[in-house]
Coordinates of C-alpha atoms in Angstrom, one line a residue:
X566 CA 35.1 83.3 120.5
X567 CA 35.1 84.2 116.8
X568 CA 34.2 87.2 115.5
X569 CA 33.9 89.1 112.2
X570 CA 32.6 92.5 112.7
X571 CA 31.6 94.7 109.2
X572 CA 31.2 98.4 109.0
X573 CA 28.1 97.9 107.1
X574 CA 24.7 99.2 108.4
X575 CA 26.4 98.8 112.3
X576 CA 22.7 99.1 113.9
X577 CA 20.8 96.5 112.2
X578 CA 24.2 93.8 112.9
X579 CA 24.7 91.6 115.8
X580 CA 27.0 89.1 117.1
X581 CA 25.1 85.5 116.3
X582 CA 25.6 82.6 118.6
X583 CA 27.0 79.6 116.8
X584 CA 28.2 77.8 119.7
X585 CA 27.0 77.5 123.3
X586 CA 29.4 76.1 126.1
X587 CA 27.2 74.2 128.5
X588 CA 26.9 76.0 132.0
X589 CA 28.3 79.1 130.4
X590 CA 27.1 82.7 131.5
X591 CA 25.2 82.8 127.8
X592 CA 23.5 78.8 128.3
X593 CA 23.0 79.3 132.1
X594 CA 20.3 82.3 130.9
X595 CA 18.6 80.0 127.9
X596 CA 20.5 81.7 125.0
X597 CA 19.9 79.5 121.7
X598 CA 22.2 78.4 119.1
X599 CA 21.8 80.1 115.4
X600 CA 18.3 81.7 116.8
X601 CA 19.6 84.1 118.9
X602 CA 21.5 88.1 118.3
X603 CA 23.8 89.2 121.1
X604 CA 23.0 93.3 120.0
X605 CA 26.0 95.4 121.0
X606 CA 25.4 98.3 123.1
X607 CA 25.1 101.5 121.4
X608 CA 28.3 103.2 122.6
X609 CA 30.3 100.2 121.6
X610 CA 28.8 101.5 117.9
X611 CA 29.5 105.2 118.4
X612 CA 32.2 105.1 120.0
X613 CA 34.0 101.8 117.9
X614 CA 34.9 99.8 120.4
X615 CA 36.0 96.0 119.5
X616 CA 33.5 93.8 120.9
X617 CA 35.7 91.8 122.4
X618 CA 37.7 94.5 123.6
X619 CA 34.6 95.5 125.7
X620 CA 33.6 91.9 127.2
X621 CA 37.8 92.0 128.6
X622 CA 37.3 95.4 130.3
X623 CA 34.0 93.9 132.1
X624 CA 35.6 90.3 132.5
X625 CA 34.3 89.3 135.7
X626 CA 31.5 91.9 136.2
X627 CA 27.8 91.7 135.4
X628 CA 26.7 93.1 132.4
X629 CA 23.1 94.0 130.4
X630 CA 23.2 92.6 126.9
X631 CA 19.9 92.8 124.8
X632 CA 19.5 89.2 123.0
X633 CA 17.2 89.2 119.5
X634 CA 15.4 86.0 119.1
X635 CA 14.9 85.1 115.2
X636 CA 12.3 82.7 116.7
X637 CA 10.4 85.0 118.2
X638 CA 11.7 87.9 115.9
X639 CA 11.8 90.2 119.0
X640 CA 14.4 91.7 121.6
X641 CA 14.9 91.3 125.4
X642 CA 17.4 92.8 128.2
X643 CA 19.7 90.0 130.1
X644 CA 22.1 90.3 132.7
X645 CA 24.7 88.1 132.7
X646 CA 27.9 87.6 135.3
X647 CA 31.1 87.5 132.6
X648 CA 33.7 84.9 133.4
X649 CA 37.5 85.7 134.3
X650 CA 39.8 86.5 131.3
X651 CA 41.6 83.4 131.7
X652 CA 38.2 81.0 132.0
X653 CA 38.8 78.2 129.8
X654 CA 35.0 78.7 128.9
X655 CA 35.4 82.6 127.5
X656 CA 34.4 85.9 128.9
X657 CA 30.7 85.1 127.8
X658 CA 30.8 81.1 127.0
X659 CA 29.9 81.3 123.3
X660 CA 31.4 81.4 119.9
X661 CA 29.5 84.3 117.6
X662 CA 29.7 85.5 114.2
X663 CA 29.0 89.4 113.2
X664 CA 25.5 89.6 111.0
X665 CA 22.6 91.2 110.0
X666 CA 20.0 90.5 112.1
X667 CA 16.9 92.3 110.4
X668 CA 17.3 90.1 107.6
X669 CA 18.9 86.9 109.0
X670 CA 14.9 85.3 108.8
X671 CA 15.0 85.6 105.1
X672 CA 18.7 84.6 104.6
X673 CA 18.4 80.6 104.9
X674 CA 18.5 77.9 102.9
X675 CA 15.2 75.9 103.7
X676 CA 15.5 71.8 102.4
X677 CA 13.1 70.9 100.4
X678 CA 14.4 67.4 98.9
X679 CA 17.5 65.7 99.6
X680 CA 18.4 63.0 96.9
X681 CA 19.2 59.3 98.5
X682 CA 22.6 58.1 99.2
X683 CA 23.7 61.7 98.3
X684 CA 26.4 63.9 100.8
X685 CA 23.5 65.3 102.2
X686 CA 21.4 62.5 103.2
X687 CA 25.2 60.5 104.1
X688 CA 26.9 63.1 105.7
X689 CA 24.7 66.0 106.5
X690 CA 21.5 63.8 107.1
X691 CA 19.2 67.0 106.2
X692 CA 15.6 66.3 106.8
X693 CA 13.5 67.7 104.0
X694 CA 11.1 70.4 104.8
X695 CA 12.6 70.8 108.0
X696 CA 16.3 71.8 108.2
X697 CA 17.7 74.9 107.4
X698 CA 21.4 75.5 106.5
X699 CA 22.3 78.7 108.2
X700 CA 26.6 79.1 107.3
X701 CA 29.6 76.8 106.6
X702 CA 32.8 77.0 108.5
X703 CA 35.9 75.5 106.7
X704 CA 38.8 74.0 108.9
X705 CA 40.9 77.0 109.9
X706 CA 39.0 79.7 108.9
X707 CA 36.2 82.0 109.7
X708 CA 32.5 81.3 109.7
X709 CA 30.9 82.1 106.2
X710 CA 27.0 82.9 107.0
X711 CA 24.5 82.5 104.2
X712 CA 23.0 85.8 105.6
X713 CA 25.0 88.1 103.4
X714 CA 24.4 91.6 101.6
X715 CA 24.1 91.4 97.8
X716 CA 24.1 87.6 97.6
X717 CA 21.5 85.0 97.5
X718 CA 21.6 81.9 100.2
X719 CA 21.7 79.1 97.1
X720 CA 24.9 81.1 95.3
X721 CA 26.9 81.8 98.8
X722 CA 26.6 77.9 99.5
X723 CA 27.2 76.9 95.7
X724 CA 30.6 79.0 96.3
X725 CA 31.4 77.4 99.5
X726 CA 31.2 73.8 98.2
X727 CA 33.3 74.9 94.9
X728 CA 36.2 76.4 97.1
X729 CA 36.2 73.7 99.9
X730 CA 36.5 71.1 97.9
X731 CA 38.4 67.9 99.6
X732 CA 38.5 70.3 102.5
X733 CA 36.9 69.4 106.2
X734 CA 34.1 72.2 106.9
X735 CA 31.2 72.1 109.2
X736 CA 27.5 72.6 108.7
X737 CA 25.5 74.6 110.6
X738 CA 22.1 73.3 110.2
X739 CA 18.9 74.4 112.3
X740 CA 15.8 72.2 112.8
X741 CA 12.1 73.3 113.1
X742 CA 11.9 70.6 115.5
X743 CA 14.9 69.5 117.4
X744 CA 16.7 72.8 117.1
X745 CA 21.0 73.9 116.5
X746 CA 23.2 71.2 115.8
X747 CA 26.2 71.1 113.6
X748 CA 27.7 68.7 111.3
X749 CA 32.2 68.2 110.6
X750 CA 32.6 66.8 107.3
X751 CA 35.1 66.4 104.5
X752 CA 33.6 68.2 101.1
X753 CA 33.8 65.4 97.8
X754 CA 36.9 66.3 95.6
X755 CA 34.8 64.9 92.5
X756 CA 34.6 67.8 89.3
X757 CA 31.1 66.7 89.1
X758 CA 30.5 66.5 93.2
X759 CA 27.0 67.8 93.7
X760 CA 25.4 67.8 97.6
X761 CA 22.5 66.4 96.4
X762 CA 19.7 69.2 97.9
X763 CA 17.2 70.9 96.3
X764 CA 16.5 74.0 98.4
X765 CA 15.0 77.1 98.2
X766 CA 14.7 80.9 99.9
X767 CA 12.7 83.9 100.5
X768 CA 9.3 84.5 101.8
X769 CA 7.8 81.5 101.7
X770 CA 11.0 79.8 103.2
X771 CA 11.7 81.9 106.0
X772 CA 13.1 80.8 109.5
X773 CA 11.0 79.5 111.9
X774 CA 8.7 82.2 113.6
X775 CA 7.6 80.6 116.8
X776 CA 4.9 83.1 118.8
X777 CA 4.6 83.8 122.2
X778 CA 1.6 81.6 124.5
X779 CA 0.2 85.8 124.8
X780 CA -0.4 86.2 121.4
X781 CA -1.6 82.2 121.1
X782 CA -4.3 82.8 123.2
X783 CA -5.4 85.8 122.2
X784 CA -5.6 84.2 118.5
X785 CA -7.6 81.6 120.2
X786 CA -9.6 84.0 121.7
X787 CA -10.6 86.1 118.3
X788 CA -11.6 82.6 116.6
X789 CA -14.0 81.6 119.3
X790 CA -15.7 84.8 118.7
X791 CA -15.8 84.8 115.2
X792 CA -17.0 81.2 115.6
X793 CA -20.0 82.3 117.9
X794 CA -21.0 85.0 115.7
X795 CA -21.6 82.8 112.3
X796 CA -24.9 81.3 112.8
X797 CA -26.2 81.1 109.1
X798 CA -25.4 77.2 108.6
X799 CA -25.9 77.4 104.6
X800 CA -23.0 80.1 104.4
X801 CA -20.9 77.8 106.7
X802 CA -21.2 75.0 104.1
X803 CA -20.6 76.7 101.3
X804 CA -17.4 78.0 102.5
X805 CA -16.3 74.6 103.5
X806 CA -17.4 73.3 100.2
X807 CA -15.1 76.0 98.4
X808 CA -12.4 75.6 100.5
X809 CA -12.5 71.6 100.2
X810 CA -12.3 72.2 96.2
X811 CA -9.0 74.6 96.5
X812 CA -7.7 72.6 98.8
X813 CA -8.3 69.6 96.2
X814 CA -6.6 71.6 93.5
X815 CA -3.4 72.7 95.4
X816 CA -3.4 69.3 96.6
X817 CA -3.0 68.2 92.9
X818 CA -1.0 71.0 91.7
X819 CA 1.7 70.5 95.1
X820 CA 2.1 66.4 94.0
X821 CA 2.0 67.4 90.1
X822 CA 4.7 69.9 91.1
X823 CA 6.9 67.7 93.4
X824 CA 6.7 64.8 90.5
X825 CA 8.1 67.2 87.9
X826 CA 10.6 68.0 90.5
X827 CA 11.3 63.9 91.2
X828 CA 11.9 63.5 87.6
X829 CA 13.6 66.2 87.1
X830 CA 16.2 65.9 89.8
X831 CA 17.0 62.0 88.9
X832 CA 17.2 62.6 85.2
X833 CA 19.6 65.5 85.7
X834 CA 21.5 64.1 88.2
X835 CA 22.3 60.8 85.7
X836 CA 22.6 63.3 82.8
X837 CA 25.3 65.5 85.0
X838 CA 27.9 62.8 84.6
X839 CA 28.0 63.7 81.2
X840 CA 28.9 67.1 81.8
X841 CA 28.8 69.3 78.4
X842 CA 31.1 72.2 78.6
X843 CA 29.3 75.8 76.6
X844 CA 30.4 75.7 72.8
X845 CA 29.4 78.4 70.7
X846 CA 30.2 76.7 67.9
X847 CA 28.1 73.8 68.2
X848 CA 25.6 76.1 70.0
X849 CA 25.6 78.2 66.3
X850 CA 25.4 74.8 64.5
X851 CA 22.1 73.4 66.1
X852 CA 20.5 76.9 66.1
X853 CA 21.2 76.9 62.6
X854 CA 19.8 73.9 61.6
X855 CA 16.2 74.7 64.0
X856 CA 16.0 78.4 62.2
X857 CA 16.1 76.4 58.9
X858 CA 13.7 73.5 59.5
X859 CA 11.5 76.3 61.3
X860 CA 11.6 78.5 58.1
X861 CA 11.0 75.5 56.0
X862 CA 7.8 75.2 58.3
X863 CA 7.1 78.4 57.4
X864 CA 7.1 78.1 53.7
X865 CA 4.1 75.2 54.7
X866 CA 2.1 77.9 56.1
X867 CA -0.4 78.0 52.7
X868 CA -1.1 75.1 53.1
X869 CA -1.2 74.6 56.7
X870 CA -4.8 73.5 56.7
X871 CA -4.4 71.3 53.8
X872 CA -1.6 69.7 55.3
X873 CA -0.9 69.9 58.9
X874 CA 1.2 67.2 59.4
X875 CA 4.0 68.3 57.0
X876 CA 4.0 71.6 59.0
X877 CA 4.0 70.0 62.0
X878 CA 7.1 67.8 61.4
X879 CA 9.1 70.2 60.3
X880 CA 8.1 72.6 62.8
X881 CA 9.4 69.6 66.1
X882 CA 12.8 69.2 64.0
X883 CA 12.9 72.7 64.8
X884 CA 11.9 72.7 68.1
X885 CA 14.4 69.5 68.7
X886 CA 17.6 71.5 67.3
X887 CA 17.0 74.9 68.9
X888 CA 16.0 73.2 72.2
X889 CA 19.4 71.3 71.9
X890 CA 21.5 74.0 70.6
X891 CA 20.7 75.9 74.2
X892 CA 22.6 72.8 76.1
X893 CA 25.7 73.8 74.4
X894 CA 25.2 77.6 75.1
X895 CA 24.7 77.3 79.1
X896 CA 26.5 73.9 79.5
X897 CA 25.2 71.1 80.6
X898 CA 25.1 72.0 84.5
X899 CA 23.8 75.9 83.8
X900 CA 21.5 73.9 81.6
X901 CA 20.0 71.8 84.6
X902 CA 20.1 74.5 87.3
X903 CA 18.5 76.9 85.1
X904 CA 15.1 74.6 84.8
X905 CA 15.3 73.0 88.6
X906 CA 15.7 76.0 90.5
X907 CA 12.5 77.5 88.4
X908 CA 8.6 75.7 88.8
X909 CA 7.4 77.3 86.0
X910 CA 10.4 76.8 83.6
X911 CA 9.8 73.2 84.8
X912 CA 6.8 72.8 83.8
X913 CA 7.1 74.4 80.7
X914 CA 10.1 72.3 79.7
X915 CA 7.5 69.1 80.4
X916 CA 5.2 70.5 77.9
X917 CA 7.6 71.3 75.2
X918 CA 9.5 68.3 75.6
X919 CA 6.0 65.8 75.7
X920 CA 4.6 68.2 72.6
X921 CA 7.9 67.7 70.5
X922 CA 7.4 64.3 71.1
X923 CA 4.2 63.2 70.5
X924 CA 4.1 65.9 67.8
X925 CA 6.8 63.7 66.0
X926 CA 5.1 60.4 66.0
X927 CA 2.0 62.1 65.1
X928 CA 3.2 63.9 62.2
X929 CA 4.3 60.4 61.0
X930 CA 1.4 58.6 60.7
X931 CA -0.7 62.1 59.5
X932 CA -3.7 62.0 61.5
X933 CA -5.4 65.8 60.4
X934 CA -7.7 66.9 63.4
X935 CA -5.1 66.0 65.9
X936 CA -1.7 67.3 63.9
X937 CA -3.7 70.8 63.7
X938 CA -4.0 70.5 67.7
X939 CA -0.8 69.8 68.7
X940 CA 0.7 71.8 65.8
X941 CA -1.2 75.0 67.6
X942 CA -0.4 73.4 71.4
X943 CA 3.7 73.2 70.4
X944 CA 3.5 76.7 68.6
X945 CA 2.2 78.5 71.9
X946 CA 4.7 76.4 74.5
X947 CA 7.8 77.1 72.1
X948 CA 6.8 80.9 72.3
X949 CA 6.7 80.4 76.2
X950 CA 10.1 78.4 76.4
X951 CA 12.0 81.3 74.3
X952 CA 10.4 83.6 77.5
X953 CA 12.2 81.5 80.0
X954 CA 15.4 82.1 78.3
X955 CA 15.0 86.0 77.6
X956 CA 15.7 88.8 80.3
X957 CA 11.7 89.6 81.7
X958 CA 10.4 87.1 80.0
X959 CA 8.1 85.9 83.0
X960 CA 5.7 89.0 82.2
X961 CA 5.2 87.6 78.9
X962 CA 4.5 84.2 80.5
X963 CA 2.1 85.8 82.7
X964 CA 0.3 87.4 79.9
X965 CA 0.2 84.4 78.4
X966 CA -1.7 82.5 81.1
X967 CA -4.1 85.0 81.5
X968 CA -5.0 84.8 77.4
X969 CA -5.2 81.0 77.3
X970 CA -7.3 80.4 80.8
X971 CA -9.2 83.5 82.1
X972 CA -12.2 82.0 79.5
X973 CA -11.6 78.6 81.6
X974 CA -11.6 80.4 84.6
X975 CA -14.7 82.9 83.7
X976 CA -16.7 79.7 82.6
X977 CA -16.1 77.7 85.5
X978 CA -16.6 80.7 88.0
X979 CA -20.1 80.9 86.0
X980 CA -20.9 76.8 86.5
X981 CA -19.9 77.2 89.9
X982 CA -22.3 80.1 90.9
X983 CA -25.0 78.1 89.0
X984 CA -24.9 75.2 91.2
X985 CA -24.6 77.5 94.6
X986 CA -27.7 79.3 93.4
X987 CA -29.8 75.9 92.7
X988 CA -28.0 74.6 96.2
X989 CA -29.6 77.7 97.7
X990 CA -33.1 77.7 95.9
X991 CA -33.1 74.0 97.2
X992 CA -33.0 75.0 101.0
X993 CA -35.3 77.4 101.2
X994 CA -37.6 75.6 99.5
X995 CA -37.0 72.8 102.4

């Protein structure tokens, strides 16, 4: 039984069940792999006794330990009978790993894609949207859990993969459906060895919250109420009508979002094997040449309506250079992480890249109306790819999107209340 106990925040940390040994005094009472908190008893805390100290003085006797599901995020009181201090088995029949456990929810790394005929489809055989990885245990050392103080899940497994390289480790990977299991593998000793995942944290990809049949039916209960109580039938389908069209538009927004992500991933995933190391000098050279071109845009500004295919050429040899010049200041893999692990960077970098472009080809052959549009369309996204790059520059983004589409927004809201009103008028004339 393994165990790494921390002096930080000692009441909000538990011992976490990694391991279960079948027909053990922990399995024989339903306790769950990677779900479930052994909570140490308050004068073990006060009094700083080693855990393990305390299950050898009670070897053999029965003991109350209060277990913390993370599935059901609440506590309950066990008894147990402790095996013999010799028992092959362990005192308690577990292996355990000290952690937070008011935060282990949020700590995890949920799956979201897993690239084919990558280590993690091969080795790990993650199952997109529904595995989490919980901690990594290399051969001969201690468990490392994602669920760490002052460190993000994504970075504390980046680390792990670094430093393991070529060494075996294994996985500890939890399931929405079929539960713990655990994977032994040997980490790739390739410089440019990626896993092959694209995951993500925080509220939106928390650990699986699983209620209690109490609380079900009551739920169950409220809605058939709340059901019985609507009886105006031209409110019901409006609702329904509304909801149908937002559910149409995140629809189309989700599979617009996980294409970008598609191309994205496979494009930078070829482009890796070319890794680009960060060179100021060449990062200096290409922002040189876009600050020139882009100031010899400016000089067109007089006769930017006159001409707006001169300014618009210059003004994409510009973009082109600058947007260049920041692959040699992050390097080539900072470069990729920095617009795959961020939607709206992602989408932005889609815009810029399409506008620079199209705006080239259109430039060429001089076209007036539609060089003035895109010349105005690249203008605004080049203002909103600097923001991705600068320290806060999400509020500007956000201002941004408010400028450009609360009039879409107003003069939809306005069409939409039109047509409700007619729909109305309609049946109560009927």
């Amino acid at each position: 039984m393994g165990s790494n106990e921390s002096s930080i925040n000692p009441f909000q940390c538990g011992f976490r069940i990694y391991h279960l040994i079948k027909n053990g005094p922990l399995d024989k009472i339903g306790c769950k792999s990677l779900s479930d908190f052994i909570i140490p008893p308050n004068e073990i805390i006060k009094k700083k006794i080693n855990f393990i100290d305390y299950l050898k003085i009670n070897a053999g006797k029965e003991i109350n330990l209060t277990i913390f599901s993370l599935l059901k995020r609440q506590s309950k009181i066990i008894s147990i009978k402790c095996n013999e201090k010799d028992s092959k088995e362990g005192i308690i029949g577990a292996s355990v790993n000290f952690e937070n456990f008011i935060n282990a929810h949020k700590n995890v790394l949920h799956i979201l894609k897993v690239k084919d005929y990558s280590f993690a489809s091969v080795e790990l055989k993650l199952k997109e949207k529904e595995d989490f990885i919980i901690a990594v245990k290399p051969k001969e050392h201690e468990i490392i859990s994602l669920n760490q103080e002052g460190s993000d899940p994504l970075t504390v497994l980046s680390n792990i993969v670094q430093v393991n390289k070529g060494n075996e480790c294994e996985f500890f990977i939890y399931n929405v459906k079929n539960g713990a299991r655990s994977v032994i593998t040997k980490i790739g000793t390739d410089s440019d060895f990626v896993m092959g995942i694209e995951g993500a944290y925080g509220a939106l990809h928390e650990f699986p919250f699983e209620q209690n049949e109490d609380d079900n039916n009551e739920n169950n209960n409220e809605n058939n109420n709340e059901n019985n109580n609507n009886n105006n039938n031209n409110n019901n389908e409006n609702q329904n009508n509304s909801q149908n069209n937002k559910n149409l538009i995140s629809n189309f927004l989700s599979k617009f979002n996980d294409f970008t992500k598609i191309l994205f991933s496979n494009f930078f995933s070829y482009f890796s094997k070319y890794s680009i190391q960060p060179s100021y000098k060449f990062f200096l050279i290409f922002l040189i040449l876009g600050a020139f071109f882009l100031l010899s845009c400016a000089m067109t500004l007089p006769i930017f309506l006159l001409s707006p295919s001169k300014f618009l050429f210059l003004f994409t040899l510009g973009d082109a250079f600058i947007l260049f010049s920041f692959l040699f200041y992050y390097g080539s893999k900072e470069f990729i992480n920095l617009f795959i692990n961020n939607d709206n960077s992602r989408l932005i970098i889609v815009m810029l890249m399409c506008s620079t472009l199209i705006g080239f080809i259109i430039s060429c052959y001089g076209h007036y109306f539609i060089s003035l549009c895109f010349a105005i369309y690249q203008m605004i996204f080049s203002i909103m790819f600097v923001l991705t790059i600068v320290p806060y520059g999400q509020y500007g983004i956000n201002a941004m999107n408010n400028v450009l589409f609360s009039p879409f927004k107003k003069i939809a809201n306005v069409i939409k209340n039109h047509f409700e009103e007619n729909k109305n008028n309609n049946n109560n004339n009927i």
